[in-house]
Short mmCIF file of N, CA and C in Angstrom, two decimals:
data_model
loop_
_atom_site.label_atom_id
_atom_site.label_comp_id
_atom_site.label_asym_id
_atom_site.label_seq_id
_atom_site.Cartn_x
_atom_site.Cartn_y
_atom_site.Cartn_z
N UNK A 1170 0.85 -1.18 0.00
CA UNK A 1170 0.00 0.00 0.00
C UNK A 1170 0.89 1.23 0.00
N UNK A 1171 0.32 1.86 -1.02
CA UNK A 1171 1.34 3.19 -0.58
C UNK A 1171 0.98 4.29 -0.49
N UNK A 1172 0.74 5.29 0.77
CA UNK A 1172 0.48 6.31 0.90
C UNK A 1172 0.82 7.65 1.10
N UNK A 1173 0.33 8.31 0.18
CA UNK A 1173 0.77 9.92 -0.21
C UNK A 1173 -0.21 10.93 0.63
N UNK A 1174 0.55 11.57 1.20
CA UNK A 1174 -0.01 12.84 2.12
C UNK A 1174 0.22 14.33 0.88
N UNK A 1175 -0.93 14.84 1.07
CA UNK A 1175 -0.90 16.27 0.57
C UNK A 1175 -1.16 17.56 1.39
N UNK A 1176 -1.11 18.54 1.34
CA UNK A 1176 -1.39 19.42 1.77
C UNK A 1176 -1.89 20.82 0.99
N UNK A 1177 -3.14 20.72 0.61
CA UNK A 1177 -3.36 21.69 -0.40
C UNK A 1177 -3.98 23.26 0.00
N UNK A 1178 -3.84 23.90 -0.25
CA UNK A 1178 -4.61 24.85 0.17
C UNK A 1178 -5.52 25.91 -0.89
N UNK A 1179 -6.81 25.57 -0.63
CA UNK A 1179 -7.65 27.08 -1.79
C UNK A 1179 -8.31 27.88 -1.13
N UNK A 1180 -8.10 29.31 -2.05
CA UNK A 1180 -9.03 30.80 -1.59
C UNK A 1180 -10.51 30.00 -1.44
N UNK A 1181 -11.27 31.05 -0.68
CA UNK A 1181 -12.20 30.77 -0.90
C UNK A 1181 -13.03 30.79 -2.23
N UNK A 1182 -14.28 29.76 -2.42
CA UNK A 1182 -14.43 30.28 -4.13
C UNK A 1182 -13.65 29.13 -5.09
N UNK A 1183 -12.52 29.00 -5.01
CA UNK A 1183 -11.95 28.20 -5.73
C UNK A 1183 -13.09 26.56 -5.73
N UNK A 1184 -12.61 26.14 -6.81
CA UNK A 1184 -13.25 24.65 -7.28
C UNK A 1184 -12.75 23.95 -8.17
N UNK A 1185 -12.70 22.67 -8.09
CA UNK A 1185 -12.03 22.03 -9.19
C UNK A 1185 -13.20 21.36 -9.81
N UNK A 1186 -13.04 21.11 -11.07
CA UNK A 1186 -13.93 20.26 -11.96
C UNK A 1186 -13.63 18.62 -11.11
N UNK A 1187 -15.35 17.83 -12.30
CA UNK A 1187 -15.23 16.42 -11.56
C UNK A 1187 -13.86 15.89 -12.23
N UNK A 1188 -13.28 14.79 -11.38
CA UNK A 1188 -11.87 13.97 -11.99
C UNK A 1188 -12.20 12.93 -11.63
N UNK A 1189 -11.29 11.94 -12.21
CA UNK A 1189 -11.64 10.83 -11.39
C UNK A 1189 -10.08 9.54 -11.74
N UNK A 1190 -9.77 8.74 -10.61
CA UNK A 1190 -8.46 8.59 -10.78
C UNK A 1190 -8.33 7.17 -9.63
N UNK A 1191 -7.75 6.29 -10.00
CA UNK A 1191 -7.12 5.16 -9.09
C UNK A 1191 -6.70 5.79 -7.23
N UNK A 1192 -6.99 4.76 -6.50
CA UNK A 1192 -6.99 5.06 -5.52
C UNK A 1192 -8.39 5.38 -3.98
N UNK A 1193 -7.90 6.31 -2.98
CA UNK A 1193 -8.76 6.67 -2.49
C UNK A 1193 -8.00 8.31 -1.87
N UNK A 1194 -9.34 9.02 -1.33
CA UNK A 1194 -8.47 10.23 -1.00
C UNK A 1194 -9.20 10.67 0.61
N UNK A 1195 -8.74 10.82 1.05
CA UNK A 1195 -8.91 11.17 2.97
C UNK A 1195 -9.19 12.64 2.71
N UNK A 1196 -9.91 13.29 3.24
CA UNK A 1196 -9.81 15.09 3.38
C UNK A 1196 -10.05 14.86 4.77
N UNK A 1197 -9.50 16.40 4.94
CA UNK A 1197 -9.29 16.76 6.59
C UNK A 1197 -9.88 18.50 6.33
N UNK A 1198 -10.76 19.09 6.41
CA UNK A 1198 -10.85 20.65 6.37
C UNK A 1198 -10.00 21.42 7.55
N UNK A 1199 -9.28 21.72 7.27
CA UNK A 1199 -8.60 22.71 8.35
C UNK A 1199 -9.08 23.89 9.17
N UNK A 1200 -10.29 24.49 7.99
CA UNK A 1200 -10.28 25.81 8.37
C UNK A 1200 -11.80 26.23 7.25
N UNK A 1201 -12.79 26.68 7.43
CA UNK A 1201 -13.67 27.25 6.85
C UNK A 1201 -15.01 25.97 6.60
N UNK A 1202 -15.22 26.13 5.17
CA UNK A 1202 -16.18 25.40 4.91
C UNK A 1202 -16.04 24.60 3.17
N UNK A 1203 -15.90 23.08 3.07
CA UNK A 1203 -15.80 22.36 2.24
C UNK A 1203 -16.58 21.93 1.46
N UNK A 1204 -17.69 21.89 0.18
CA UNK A 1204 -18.34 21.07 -0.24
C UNK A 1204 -17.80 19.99 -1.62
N UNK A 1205 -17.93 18.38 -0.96
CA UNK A 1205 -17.20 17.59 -2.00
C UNK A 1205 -18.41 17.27 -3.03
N UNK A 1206 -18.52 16.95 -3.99
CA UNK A 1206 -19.54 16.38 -4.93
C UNK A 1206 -18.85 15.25 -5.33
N UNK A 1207 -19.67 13.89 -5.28
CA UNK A 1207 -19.64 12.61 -5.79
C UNK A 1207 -20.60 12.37 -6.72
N UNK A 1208 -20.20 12.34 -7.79
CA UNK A 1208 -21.51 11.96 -8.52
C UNK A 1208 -20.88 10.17 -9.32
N UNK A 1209 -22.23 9.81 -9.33
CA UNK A 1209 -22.76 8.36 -9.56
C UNK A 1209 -22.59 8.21 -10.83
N UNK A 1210 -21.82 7.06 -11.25
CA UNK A 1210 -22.03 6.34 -12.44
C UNK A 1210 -23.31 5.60 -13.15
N UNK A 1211 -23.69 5.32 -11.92
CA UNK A 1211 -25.02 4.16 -12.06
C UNK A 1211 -26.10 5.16 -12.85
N UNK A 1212 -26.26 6.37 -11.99
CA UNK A 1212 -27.95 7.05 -12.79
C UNK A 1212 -27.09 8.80 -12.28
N UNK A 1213 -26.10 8.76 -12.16
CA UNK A 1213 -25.94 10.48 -12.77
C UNK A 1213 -26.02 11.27 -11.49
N UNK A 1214 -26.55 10.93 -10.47
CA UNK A 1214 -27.25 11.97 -9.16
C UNK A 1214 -25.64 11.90 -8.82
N UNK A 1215 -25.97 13.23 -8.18
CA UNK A 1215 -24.62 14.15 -7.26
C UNK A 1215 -24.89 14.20 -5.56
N UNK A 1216 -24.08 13.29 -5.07
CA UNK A 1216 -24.01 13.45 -3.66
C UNK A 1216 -23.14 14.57 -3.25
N UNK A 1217 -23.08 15.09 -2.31
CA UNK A 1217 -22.88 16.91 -1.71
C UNK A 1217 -22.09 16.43 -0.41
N UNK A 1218 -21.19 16.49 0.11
CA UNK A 1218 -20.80 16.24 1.49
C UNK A 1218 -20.11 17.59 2.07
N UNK A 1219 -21.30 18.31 2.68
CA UNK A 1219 -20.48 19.37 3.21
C UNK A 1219 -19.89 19.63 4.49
N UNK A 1220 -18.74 19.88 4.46
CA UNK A 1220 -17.42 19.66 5.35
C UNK A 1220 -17.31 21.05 6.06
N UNK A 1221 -16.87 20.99 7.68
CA UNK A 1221 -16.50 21.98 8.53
C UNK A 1221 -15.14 21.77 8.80
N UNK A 1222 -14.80 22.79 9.30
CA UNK A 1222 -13.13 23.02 10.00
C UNK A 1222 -13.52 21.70 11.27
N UNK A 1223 -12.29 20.84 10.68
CA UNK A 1223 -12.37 19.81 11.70
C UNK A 1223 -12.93 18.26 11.59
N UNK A 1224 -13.61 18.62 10.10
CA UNK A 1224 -14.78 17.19 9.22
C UNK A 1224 -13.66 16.74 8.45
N UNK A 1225 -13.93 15.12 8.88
CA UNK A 1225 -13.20 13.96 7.89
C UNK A 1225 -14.11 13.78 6.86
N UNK A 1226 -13.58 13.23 5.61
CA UNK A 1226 -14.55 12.47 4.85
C UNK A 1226 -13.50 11.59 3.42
N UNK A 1227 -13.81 10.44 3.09
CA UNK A 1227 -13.12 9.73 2.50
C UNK A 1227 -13.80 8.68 1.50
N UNK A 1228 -13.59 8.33 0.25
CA UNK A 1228 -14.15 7.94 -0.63
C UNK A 1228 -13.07 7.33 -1.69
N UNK A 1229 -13.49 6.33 -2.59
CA UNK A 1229 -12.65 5.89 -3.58
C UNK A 1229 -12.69 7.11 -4.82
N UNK A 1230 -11.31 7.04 -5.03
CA UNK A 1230 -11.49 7.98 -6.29
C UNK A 1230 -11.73 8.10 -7.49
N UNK A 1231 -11.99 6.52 -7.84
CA UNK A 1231 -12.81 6.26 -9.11
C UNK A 1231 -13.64 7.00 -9.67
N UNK A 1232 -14.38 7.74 -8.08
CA UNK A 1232 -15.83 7.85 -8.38
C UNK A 1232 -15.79 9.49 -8.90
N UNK A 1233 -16.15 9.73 -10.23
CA UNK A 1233 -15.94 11.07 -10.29
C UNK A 1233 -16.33 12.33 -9.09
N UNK A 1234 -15.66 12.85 -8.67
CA UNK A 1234 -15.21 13.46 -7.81
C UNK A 1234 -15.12 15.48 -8.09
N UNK A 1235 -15.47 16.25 -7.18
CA UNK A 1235 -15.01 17.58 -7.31
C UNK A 1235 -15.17 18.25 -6.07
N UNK A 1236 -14.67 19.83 -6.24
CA UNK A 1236 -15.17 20.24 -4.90
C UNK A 1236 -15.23 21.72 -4.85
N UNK A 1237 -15.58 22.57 -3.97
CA UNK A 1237 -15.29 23.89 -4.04
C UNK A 1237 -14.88 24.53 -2.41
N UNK A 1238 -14.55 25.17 -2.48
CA UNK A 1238 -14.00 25.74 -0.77
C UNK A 1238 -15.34 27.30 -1.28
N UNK A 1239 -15.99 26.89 -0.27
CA UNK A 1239 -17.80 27.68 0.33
C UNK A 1239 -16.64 28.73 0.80
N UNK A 1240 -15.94 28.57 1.84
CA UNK A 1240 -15.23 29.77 2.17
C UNK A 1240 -15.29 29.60 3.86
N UNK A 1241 -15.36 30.67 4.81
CA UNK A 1241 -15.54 30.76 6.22
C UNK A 1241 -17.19 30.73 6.53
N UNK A 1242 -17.94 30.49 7.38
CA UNK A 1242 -19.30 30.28 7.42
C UNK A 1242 -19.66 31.81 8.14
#
């Protein structure tokens, strides 16, 4: 198994398009407010997981994937 630590940081506002890629990915929010989008292969719907300073959340990364930093609440 081999595991890679990142440390990324975005303005608020910032977002990345969906990706999708081998593996799995851990988030940790440090600071403000996170929303991840998972959306489904099977029938298309977009799951929303919105994240606080301090919220885990973890998923395979197959699954097309995106996100945006909401900003401070």
């Amino acid at each position: 198994i081999k595991l890679i630590d990142t440390v990324l940081f975005y303005e608020p506002g910032a977002q990345h398009s969906f990706d999708h890629h081998e593996g799995m990915e851990y988030v940790l929010v440090l600071d403000g407010t996170f929303d991840i989008y998972l959306r489904s292969e099977a029938n298309g719907s977009t799951e929303v997981r919105h994240l606080h300073a301090g919220d885990t959340t973890a998923y395979a990364a197959r699954v097309h994937h995106g996100f945006k930093n909401v900003g401070c609440p």
